[in-house]
PDB file of C-alpha atoms and ligand atoms in Angstrom:
ATOM      1  CA  MET L 198      95.258  55.720  29.799  1.00  0.00           C
ATOM      2  CA  LYS L 199      96.464  52.623  31.733  1.00  0.00           C
ATOM      3  CA  LEU L 200      96.840  54.619  34.847  1.00  0.00           C
ATOM      4  CA  SER L 201      93.316  55.678  34.679  1.00  0.00           C
ATOM      5  CA  ILE L 202      92.046  52.131  34.175  1.00  0.00           C
ATOM      6  CA  SER L 203      93.843  50.980  37.204  1.00  0.00           C
ATOM      7  CA  GLU L 204      92.666  53.974  39.319  1.00  0.00           C
ATOM      8  CA  ASN L 205      89.048  53.399  38.227  1.00  0.00           C
ATOM      9  CA  SER L 206      89.365  49.630  39.373  1.00  0.00           C
ATOM     10  CA  GLN L 207      91.046  50.659  42.717  1.00  0.00           C
ATOM     11  CA  ASP L 208      88.135  53.241  43.135  1.00  0.00           C
ATOM     12  CA  ASN L 209      85.628  50.516  42.419  1.00  0.00           C
ATOM     13  CA  HIS L 210      87.379  48.209  44.747  1.00  0.00           C
ATOM     14  CA  LYS L 211      87.392  50.953  47.482  1.00  0.00           C
ATOM     15  CA  ALA L 212      83.602  51.521  46.811  1.00  0.00           C
ATOM     16  CA  LYS L 213      82.790  47.855  47.294  1.00  0.00           C
ATOM     17  CA  ARG L 214      84.805  47.787  50.554  1.00  0.00           C
ATOM     18  CA  ALA L 215      82.721  50.583  51.780  1.00  0.00           C
ATOM     19  CA  LEU L 216      79.536  48.814  50.761  1.00  0.00           C
ATOM     20  CA  ALA L 217      80.653  45.707  52.513  1.00  0.00           C
ATOM     21  CA  ALA L 218      81.302  47.757  55.642  1.00  0.00           C
ATOM     22  CA  ARG L 219      77.757  49.381  55.442  1.00  0.00           C
ATOM     23  CA  ILE L 220      76.287  45.861  55.178  1.00  0.00           C
ATOM     24  CA  ILE L 221      78.362  44.583  58.118  1.00  0.00           C
ATOM     25  CA  SER L 222      77.204  47.637  60.212  1.00  0.00           C
ATOM     26  CA  ALA L 223      73.327  46.594  59.720  1.00  0.00           C
ATOM     27  CA  TYR L 224      73.906  43.644  61.852  1.00  0.00           C
ATOM     28  CA  SER L 225      74.346  43.668  65.673  1.00  0.00           C
ATOM     29  CA  GLY L 226      76.196  41.553  68.266  1.00  0.00           C
ATOM     30  CA  VAL L 227      77.708  38.220  67.295  1.00  0.00           C
ATOM     31  CA  ILE L 228      76.069  38.279  63.885  1.00  0.00           C
ATOM     32  CA  ARG L 229      77.975  41.548  62.998  1.00  0.00           C
ATOM     33  CA  LEU L 230      81.244  39.556  63.911  1.00  0.00           C
ATOM     34  CA  TYR L 231      80.125  36.679  61.771  1.00  0.00           C
ATOM     35  CA  ALA L 232      79.456  39.063  58.966  1.00  0.00           C
ATOM     36  CA  PHE L 233      82.860  40.628  59.111  1.00  0.00           C
ATOM     37  CA  VAL L 234      84.400  37.105  59.099  1.00  0.00           C
ATOM     38  CA  ARG L 235      82.098  35.910  56.274  1.00  0.00           C
ATOM     39  CA  PHE L 236      83.253  38.970  54.216  1.00  0.00           C
ATOM     40  CA  LYS L 237      86.805  37.899  54.852  1.00  0.00           C
ATOM     41  CA  ILE L 238      86.348  34.344  53.882  1.00  0.00           C
ATOM     42  CA  ILE L 239      84.208  35.100  50.758  1.00  0.00           C
ATOM     43  CA  HIS L 240      86.913  37.573  49.724  1.00  0.00           C
ATOM     44  CA  LEU L 241      85.726  40.906  48.190  1.00  0.00           C
ATOM     45  CA  ARG L 242      87.598  40.242  44.975  1.00  0.00           C
ATOM     46  CA  PHE L 243      85.626  36.937  44.626  1.00  0.00           C
ATOM     47  CA  LEU L 244      82.399  38.694  45.187  1.00  0.00           C
ATOM     48  CA  GLU L 245      83.353  41.347  42.626  1.00  0.00           C
ATOM     49  CA  GLU L 246      84.089  38.494  40.173  1.00  0.00           C
ATOM     50  CA  ILE L 247      80.645  36.707  41.077  1.00  0.00           C
ATOM     51  CA  GLU L 248      78.888  39.987  40.607  1.00  0.00           C
ATOM     52  CA  GLN L 249      80.160  40.640  37.172  1.00  0.00           C
ATOM     53  CA  TYR L 250      78.996  37.288  35.953  1.00  0.00           C
ATOM     54  CA  LEU L 251      75.526  37.885  36.877  1.00  0.00           C
ATOM     55  CA  PRO L 252      72.845  39.704  34.988  1.00  0.00           C
ATOM     56  CA  ASP L 253      71.858  43.363  35.923  1.00  0.00           C
ATOM     57  CA  ASP L 254      68.150  43.028  35.644  1.00  0.00           C
ATOM     58  CA  GLY L 255      65.339  40.554  36.436  1.00  0.00           C
ATOM     59  CA  ALA L 256      65.012  37.981  39.236  1.00  0.00           C
ATOM     60  CA  LEU L 257      68.273  36.760  40.986  1.00  0.00           C
ATOM     61  CA  LEU L 258      68.182  33.830  43.302  1.00  0.00           C
ATOM     62  CA  ASP L 259      70.507  33.720  46.230  1.00  0.00           C
ATOM     63  CA  LEU L 260      70.232  29.966  47.181  1.00  0.00           C
ATOM     64  CA  GLY L 261      70.851  29.336  50.833  1.00  0.00           C
ATOM     65  CA  CYS L 262      71.455  33.005  51.659  1.00  0.00           C
ATOM     66  CA  GLY L 263      71.775  32.495  55.353  1.00  0.00           C
ATOM     67  CA  PHE L 264      71.814  35.929  57.166  1.00  0.00           C
ATOM     68  CA  GLY L 265      71.507  37.747  53.718  1.00  0.00           C
ATOM     69  CA  LEU L 266      74.956  39.270  53.500  1.00  0.00           C
ATOM     70  CA  PHE L 267      75.479  38.617  49.955  1.00  0.00           C
ATOM     71  CA  ALA L 268      71.938  39.156  48.833  1.00  0.00           C
ATOM     72  CA  LEU L 269      72.007  42.603  50.167  1.00  0.00           C
ATOM     73  CA  TYR L 270      75.441  43.024  48.548  1.00  0.00           C
ATOM     74  CA  MET L 271      74.041  41.983  45.174  1.00  0.00           C
ATOM     75  CA  ALA L 272      70.824  44.132  45.661  1.00  0.00           C
ATOM     76  CA  LEU L 273      73.032  47.219  46.161  1.00  0.00           C
ATOM     77  CA  CYS L 274      75.387  46.508  43.271  1.00  0.00           C
ATOM     78  CA  LYS L 275      72.372  45.639  41.014  1.00  0.00           C
ATOM     79  CA  PRO L 276      69.642  48.089  41.663  1.00  0.00           C
ATOM     80  CA  ARG L 277      67.623  47.038  38.564  1.00  0.00           C
ATOM     81  CA  ALA L 278      67.519  43.457  39.656  1.00  0.00           C
ATOM     82  CA  ARG L 279      65.208  41.766  42.127  1.00  0.00           C
ATOM     83  CA  VAL L 280      67.297  39.512  44.563  1.00  0.00           C
ATOM     84  CA  ILE L 281      65.405  36.672  46.289  1.00  0.00           C
ATOM     85  CA  GLY L 282      67.259  34.962  49.105  1.00  0.00           C
ATOM     86  CA  LEU L 283      66.017  31.538  50.021  1.00  0.00           C
ATOM     87  CA  ASP L 284      66.972  29.618  53.284  1.00  0.00           C
ATOM     88  CA  ILE L 285      65.713  26.854  55.529  1.00  0.00           C
ATOM     89  CA  ASN L 286      66.640  28.770  58.605  1.00  0.00           C
ATOM     90  CA  ALA L 287      63.886  31.022  59.603  1.00  0.00           C
ATOM     91  CA  PRO L 288      65.918  33.054  62.489  1.00  0.00           C
ATOM     92  CA  ARG L 289      68.577  33.814  59.880  1.00  0.00           C
ATOM     93  CA  LEU L 290      65.972  35.152  57.503  1.00  0.00           C
ATOM     94  CA  ARG L 291      64.460  37.342  60.059  1.00  0.00           C
ATOM     95  CA  ILE L 292      67.917  38.868  60.737  1.00  0.00           C
ATOM     96  CA  ALA L 293      68.342  39.233  57.047  1.00  0.00           C
ATOM     97  CA  ARG L 294      65.045  41.141  56.735  1.00  0.00           C
ATOM     98  CA  ARG L 295      66.004  43.458  59.479  1.00  0.00           C
ATOM     99  CA  ALA L 296      69.245  44.235  57.872  1.00  0.00           C
ATOM    100  CA  ALA L 297      67.621  44.972  54.699  1.00  0.00           C
ATOM    101  CA  HIS L 298      65.103  47.314  56.374  1.00  0.00           C
ATOM    102  CA  ARG L 299      67.881  49.203  58.205  1.00  0.00           C
ATOM    103  CA  LEU L 300      69.597  49.798  54.972  1.00  0.00           C
ATOM    104  CA  ASP L 301      66.503  50.541  53.158  1.00  0.00           C
ATOM    105  CA  ILE L 302      67.215  48.203  50.426  1.00  0.00           C
ATOM    106  CA  ARG L 303      64.056  47.553  48.541  1.00  0.00           C
ATOM    107  CA  ASN L 304      64.921  45.182  45.691  1.00  0.00           C
ATOM    108  CA  VAL L 305      65.502  42.338  47.912  1.00  0.00           C
ATOM    109  CA  SER L 306      63.246  39.733  49.632  1.00  0.00           C
ATOM    110  CA  PHE L 307      63.765  36.733  51.637  1.00  0.00           C
ATOM    111  CA  GLU L 308      61.699  33.370  51.731  1.00  0.00           C
ATOM    112  CA  GLU L 309      61.834  30.408  53.884  1.00  0.00           C
ATOM    113  CA  GLN L 310      62.251  27.404  51.789  1.00  0.00           C
ATOM    114  CA  ASP L 311      63.952  24.028  52.057  1.00  0.00           C
ATOM    115  CA  LEU L 312      66.045  23.613  48.932  1.00  0.00           C
ATOM    116  CA  ARG L 313      65.832  19.742  49.148  1.00  0.00           C
ATOM    117  CA  ASN L 314      62.309  19.895  48.014  1.00  0.00           C
ATOM    118  CA  TRP L 315      61.897  23.473  46.831  1.00  0.00           C
ATOM    119  CA  ARG L 316      60.856  23.868  43.150  1.00  0.00           C
ATOM    120  CA  PRO L 317      61.118  27.137  41.340  1.00  0.00           C
ATOM    121  CA  GLU L 318      57.749  28.480  39.916  1.00  0.00           C
ATOM    122  CA  ARG L 319      58.975  31.542  37.860  1.00  0.00           C
ATOM    123  CA  THR L 320      61.543  32.408  35.282  1.00  0.00           C
ATOM    124  CA  ILE L 321      64.931  33.316  36.605  1.00  0.00           C
ATOM    125  CA  ALA L 322      67.458  35.667  35.098  1.00  0.00           C
ATOM    126  CA  GLY L 323      70.305  34.441  37.195  1.00  0.00           C
ATOM    127  CA  ALA L 324      71.096  32.455  40.391  1.00  0.00           C
ATOM    128  CA  TYR L 325      73.933  31.736  42.662  1.00  0.00           C
ATOM    129  CA  ALA L 326      74.725  29.461  45.645  1.00  0.00           C
ATOM    130  CA  LEU L 327      77.556  30.246  47.932  1.00  0.00           C
ATOM    131  CA  ASP L 328      78.681  27.276  49.989  1.00  0.00           C
ATOM    132  CA  VAL L 329      75.242  25.757  50.182  1.00  0.00           C
ATOM    133  CA  PHE L 330      75.177  22.751  47.823  1.00  0.00           C
ATOM    134  CA  HIS L 331      77.358  20.608  49.890  1.00  0.00           C
ATOM    135  CA  HIS L 332      74.613  20.974  52.537  1.00  0.00           C
ATOM    136  CA  LEU L 333      72.204  19.125  50.302  1.00  0.00           C
ATOM    137  CA  PRO L 334      72.041  15.508  49.692  1.00  0.00           C
ATOM    138  CA  ALA L 335      73.537  14.677  46.176  1.00  0.00           C
ATOM    139  CA  ALA L 336      69.967  13.517  44.792  1.00  0.00           C
ATOM    140  CA  ASN L 337      68.282  16.634  45.930  1.00  0.00           C
ATOM    141  CA  GLY L 338      71.017  18.799  44.872  1.00  0.00           C
ATOM    142  CA  ASP L 339      71.101  17.202  41.340  1.00  0.00           C
ATOM    143  CA  ARG L 340      67.246  17.617  41.177  1.00  0.00           C
ATOM    144  CA  LEU L 341      67.668  21.215  42.134  1.00  0.00           C
ATOM    145  CA  LEU L 342      70.436  21.737  39.536  1.00  0.00           C
ATOM    146  CA  GLY L 343      68.016  20.447  36.691  1.00  0.00           C
ATOM    147  CA  ASP L 344      65.023  22.552  37.944  1.00  0.00           C
ATOM    148  CA  LEU L 345      67.251  25.739  37.876  1.00  0.00           C
ATOM    149  CA  PHE L 346      68.429  24.964  34.465  1.00  0.00           C
ATOM    150  CA  THR L 347      64.814  24.535  33.380  1.00  0.00           C
ATOM    151  CA  HIS L 348      63.626  27.842  34.876  1.00  0.00           C
ATOM    152  CA  LEU L 349      66.616  30.094  33.788  1.00  0.00           C
ATOM    153  CA  THR L 350      65.916  32.262  30.726  1.00  0.00           C
ATOM    154  CA  PRO L 351      67.861  31.205  27.862  1.00  0.00           C
ATOM    155  CA  GLY L 352      71.203  32.976  28.072  1.00  0.00           C
ATOM    156  CA  GLY L 353      70.663  33.011  31.981  1.00  0.00           C
ATOM    157  CA  ARG L 354      73.624  32.086  34.162  1.00  0.00           C
ATOM    158  CA  PHE L 355      73.983  30.013  37.428  1.00  0.00           C
ATOM    159  CA  LEU L 356      77.139  30.470  39.594  1.00  0.00           C
ATOM    160  CA  LEU L 357      78.095  27.645  41.918  1.00  0.00           C
ATOM    161  CA  LYS L 358      80.448  28.715  44.466  1.00  0.00           C
ATOM    162  CA  ASP L 359      81.602  25.554  46.647  1.00  0.00           C
ATOM    163  CA  ILE L 360      84.684  23.815  47.690  1.00  0.00           C
ATOM    164  CA  ASP L 361      86.720  21.240  46.229  1.00  0.00           C
ATOM    165  CA  THR L 362      87.681  18.053  47.888  1.00  0.00           C
ATOM    166  CA  LEU L 363      91.391  18.453  47.350  1.00  0.00           C
ATOM    167  CA  PRO L 364      93.811  19.311  49.026  1.00  0.00           C
ATOM    168  CA  ARG L 365      92.456  17.026  51.701  1.00  0.00           C
ATOM    169  CA  THR L 366      93.891  19.213  54.563  1.00  0.00           C
ATOM    170  CA  MET L 367      91.802  22.241  53.251  1.00  0.00           C
ATOM    171  CA  LEU L 368      88.662  20.086  53.042  1.00  0.00           C
ATOM    172  CA  TRP L 369      89.134  19.079  56.631  1.00  0.00           C
ATOM    173  CA  PHE L 370      89.524  22.762  57.521  1.00  0.00           C
ATOM    174  CA  THR L 371      86.312  23.629  55.943  1.00  0.00           C
ATOM    175  CA  TYR L 372      84.458  20.580  57.383  1.00  0.00           C
ATOM    176  CA  LEU L 373      85.460  21.693  60.922  1.00  0.00           C
ATOM    177  CA  LEU L 374      84.136  25.275  60.326  1.00  0.00           C
ATOM    178  CA  ASP L 375      80.935  23.645  58.758  1.00  0.00           C
ATOM    179  CA  LEU L 376      80.531  21.576  61.787  1.00  0.00           C
ATOM    180  CA  VAL L 377      80.841  24.830  64.005  1.00  0.00           C
ATOM    181  CA  MET L 378      78.370  26.735  62.065  1.00  0.00           C
ATOM    182  CA  SER L 379      75.862  23.951  61.293  1.00  0.00           C
ATOM    183  CA  PRO L 380      76.300  21.269  63.773  1.00  0.00           C
ATOM    184  CA  ARG L 381      73.129  19.400  62.774  1.00  0.00           C
ATOM    185  CA  ASP L 382      73.810  19.296  58.889  1.00  0.00           C
ATOM    186  CA  ASP L 383      75.325  16.383  57.106  1.00  0.00           C
ATOM    187  CA  PHE L 384      77.768  17.677  54.472  1.00  0.00           C
ATOM    188  CA  HIS L 385      78.188  16.194  50.892  1.00  0.00           C
ATOM    189  CA  TYR L 386      81.277  17.469  49.381  1.00  0.00           C
ATOM    190  CA  ARG L 387      82.052  16.689  45.709  1.00  0.00           C
ATOM    191  CA  SER L 388      85.062  17.265  43.693  1.00  0.00           C
ATOM    192  CA  ALA L 389      85.294  20.074  41.091  1.00  0.00           C
ATOM    193  CA  GLY L 390      85.078  17.288  38.368  1.00  0.00           C
ATOM    194  CA  GLU L 391      82.006  15.852  39.812  1.00  0.00           C
ATOM    195  CA  TRP L 392      80.391  19.198  39.979  1.00  0.00           C
ATOM    196  CA  GLN L 393      81.266  19.768  36.338  1.00  0.00           C
ATOM    197  CA  ARG L 394      79.745  16.513  35.154  1.00  0.00           C
ATOM    198  CA  GLN L 395      76.491  17.024  37.088  1.00  0.00           C
ATOM    199  CA  LEU L 396      76.127  20.559  35.914  1.00  0.00           C
ATOM    200  CA  ALA L 397      76.627  19.268  32.085  1.00  0.00           C
ATOM    201  CA  ALA L 398      74.224  16.584  32.785  1.00  0.00           C
ATOM    202  CA  SER L 399      71.638  19.051  33.946  1.00  0.00           C
ATOM    203  CA  GLY L 400      72.053  21.012  30.431  1.00  0.00           C
ATOM    204  CA  PHE L 401      74.484  23.655  31.312  1.00  0.00           C
ATOM    205  CA  ALA L 402      76.999  24.740  28.665  1.00  0.00           C
ATOM    206  CA  PRO L 403      79.497  26.116  28.586  1.00  0.00           C
ATOM    207  CA  ILE L 404      80.704  25.505  32.070  1.00  0.00           C
ATOM    208  CA  TYR L 405      83.859  27.530  33.240  1.00  0.00           C
ATOM    209  CA  LEU L 406      85.584  26.276  36.429  1.00  0.00           C
ATOM    210  CA  HIS L 407      87.634  28.763  38.378  1.00  0.00           C
ATOM    211  CA  TYR L 408      89.972  28.002  41.417  1.00  0.00           C
ATOM    212  CA  LEU L 409      89.745  30.985  43.816  1.00  0.00           C
ATOM    213  CA  TRP L 410      92.992  30.868  45.780  1.00  0.00           C
ATOM    214  CA  ASP L 411      93.228  32.966  48.929  1.00  0.00           C
ATOM    215  CA  ILE L 412      95.447  33.145  52.112  1.00  0.00           C
ATOM    216  CA  LEU L 413      92.759  31.327  53.977  1.00  0.00           C
ATOM    217  CA  PRO L 414      92.910  27.483  53.616  1.00  0.00           C
ATOM    218  CA  TYR L 415      89.711  26.997  51.700  1.00  0.00           C
ATOM    219  CA  PRO L 416      89.670  24.929  48.513  1.00  0.00           C
ATOM    220  CA  HIS L 417      87.272  27.446  46.896  1.00  0.00           C
ATOM    221  CA  ILE L 418      85.892  26.660  43.426  1.00  0.00           C
ATOM    222  CA  LEU L 419      83.512  28.926  41.276  1.00  0.00           C
ATOM    223  CA  LEU L 420      81.487  27.242  38.414  1.00  0.00           C
ATOM    224  CA  ILE L 421      80.155  29.635  35.866  1.00  0.00           C
ATOM    225  CA  CYS L 422      77.257  27.771  34.176  1.00  0.00           C
ATOM    226  CA  ASP L 423      75.390  29.157  31.170  1.00  0.00           C
ATOM    227  CA  LYS L 424      71.985  28.044  29.856  1.00  0.00           C
ATOM    228  CA  PRO L 425      72.527  28.337  26.030  1.00  0.00           C
ATOM    229  CA  ALA L 426      70.632  31.270  24.442  1.00  0.00           C
TER     230      ALA L 426
HETATM  231  C1  SAM O 208      77.636  27.986  54.908  1.00  0.00           C
HETATM  232  S1  SAM O 208      75.973  28.753  55.038  1.00  0.00           S
HETATM  233  C2  SAM O 208      76.218  29.744  53.607  1.00  0.00           C
HETATM  234  C3  SAM O 208      75.257  31.053  53.754  1.00  0.00           C
HETATM  235  C4  SAM O 208      75.345  32.054  52.685  1.00  0.00           C
HETATM  236  N1  SAM O 208      75.278  31.579  51.385  1.00  0.00           N
HETATM  237  C5  SAM O 208      76.846  32.685  52.821  1.00  0.00           C
HETATM  238  O1  SAM O 208      77.593  32.496  51.888  1.00  0.00           O
HETATM  239  O2  SAM O 208      76.925  33.385  53.876  1.00  0.00           O
HETATM  240  C6  SAM O 208      74.877  27.609  54.391  1.00  0.00           C
HETATM  241  C7  SAM O 208      73.490  27.940  54.347  1.00  0.00           C
HETATM  242  O3  SAM O 208      72.745  26.926  53.797  1.00  0.00           O
HETATM  243  C8  SAM O 208      71.410  26.821  54.376  1.00  0.00           C
HETATM  244  N2  SAM O 208      70.932  25.578  54.037  1.00  0.00           N
HETATM  245  C9  SAM O 208      71.409  24.404  54.597  1.00  0.00           C
HETATM  246  N3  SAM O 208      70.437  23.287  54.119  1.00  0.00           N
HETATM  247  C10 SAM O 208      69.418  24.011  53.493  1.00  0.00           C
HETATM  248  C11 SAM O 208      68.281  23.452  52.873  1.00  0.00           C
HETATM  249  N4  SAM O 208      68.015  22.232  52.874  1.00  0.00           N
HETATM  250  N5  SAM O 208      67.592  24.559  52.264  1.00  0.00           N
HETATM  251  C12 SAM O 208      67.576  25.718  52.313  1.00  0.00           C
HETATM  252  N6  SAM O 208      68.939  26.224  52.953  1.00  0.00           N
HETATM  253  C13 SAM O 208      69.612  25.423  53.486  1.00  0.00           C
HETATM  254  C14 SAM O 208      71.771  27.042  55.877  1.00  0.00           C
HETATM  255  O4  SAM O 208      70.673  27.325  56.703  1.00  0.00           O
HETATM  256  C15 SAM O 208      72.841  28.204  55.797  1.00  0.00           C
HETATM  257  O5  SAM O 208      72.325  29.408  55.908  1.00  0.00           O
END
């Protein structure tokens, strides 16, 4: 029995690897290379974990979706959900839409929005933000957390994947890569404790903090935040 469980999970992992490869192949040129690297940084095991915490139905927001890699991933993993990717960068969104079209993924859409002042207008079943909140000034980020809490359905969930401020060497490594990818942005890093306090102040409870250790030197953290039912 145990053997069959582990085989299943290996099969599942293999299927997810194939899915990631399919998504990467929907991009071309240098973006395909970026997609390959990004899937390495956001390790497939992390994605599988993030995916399992999200609801299977309803509207799922990918906040700061960039080129749409993980919005496509979630849309394929959750065919009954509607994934909506939001980002400020119009060229990235055009590339995301093209990739969705190439893969014929119909349950995903992309909207150009500035999260510093964007306000949700509809009810949300779940939302996630992968390495985005440290791109937002603290006051805007705090306001957005409050709005997300308000618009999540009771029992809904928000997943915040960001980075911790310790160890400092890892923070510096992340900062250098952020500078390469987004040279015009300011960065507003917060410690895991600060994120937990702010999420609690927004109303989320319980909040679980996971450290996601990897061979790459990123101080990854994942906060799993529930809106009480
Ligand atoms: C590090 S990338 C992460 C992209 C994607 N979540 C991923 O994991 O591949 C940060 C993203 O945040 C977006 N971003 C930065 N500031 C933003 C803002 N004010 N509103 C919306 N998106 C923003 C950038 O355009 C970029 O695509």
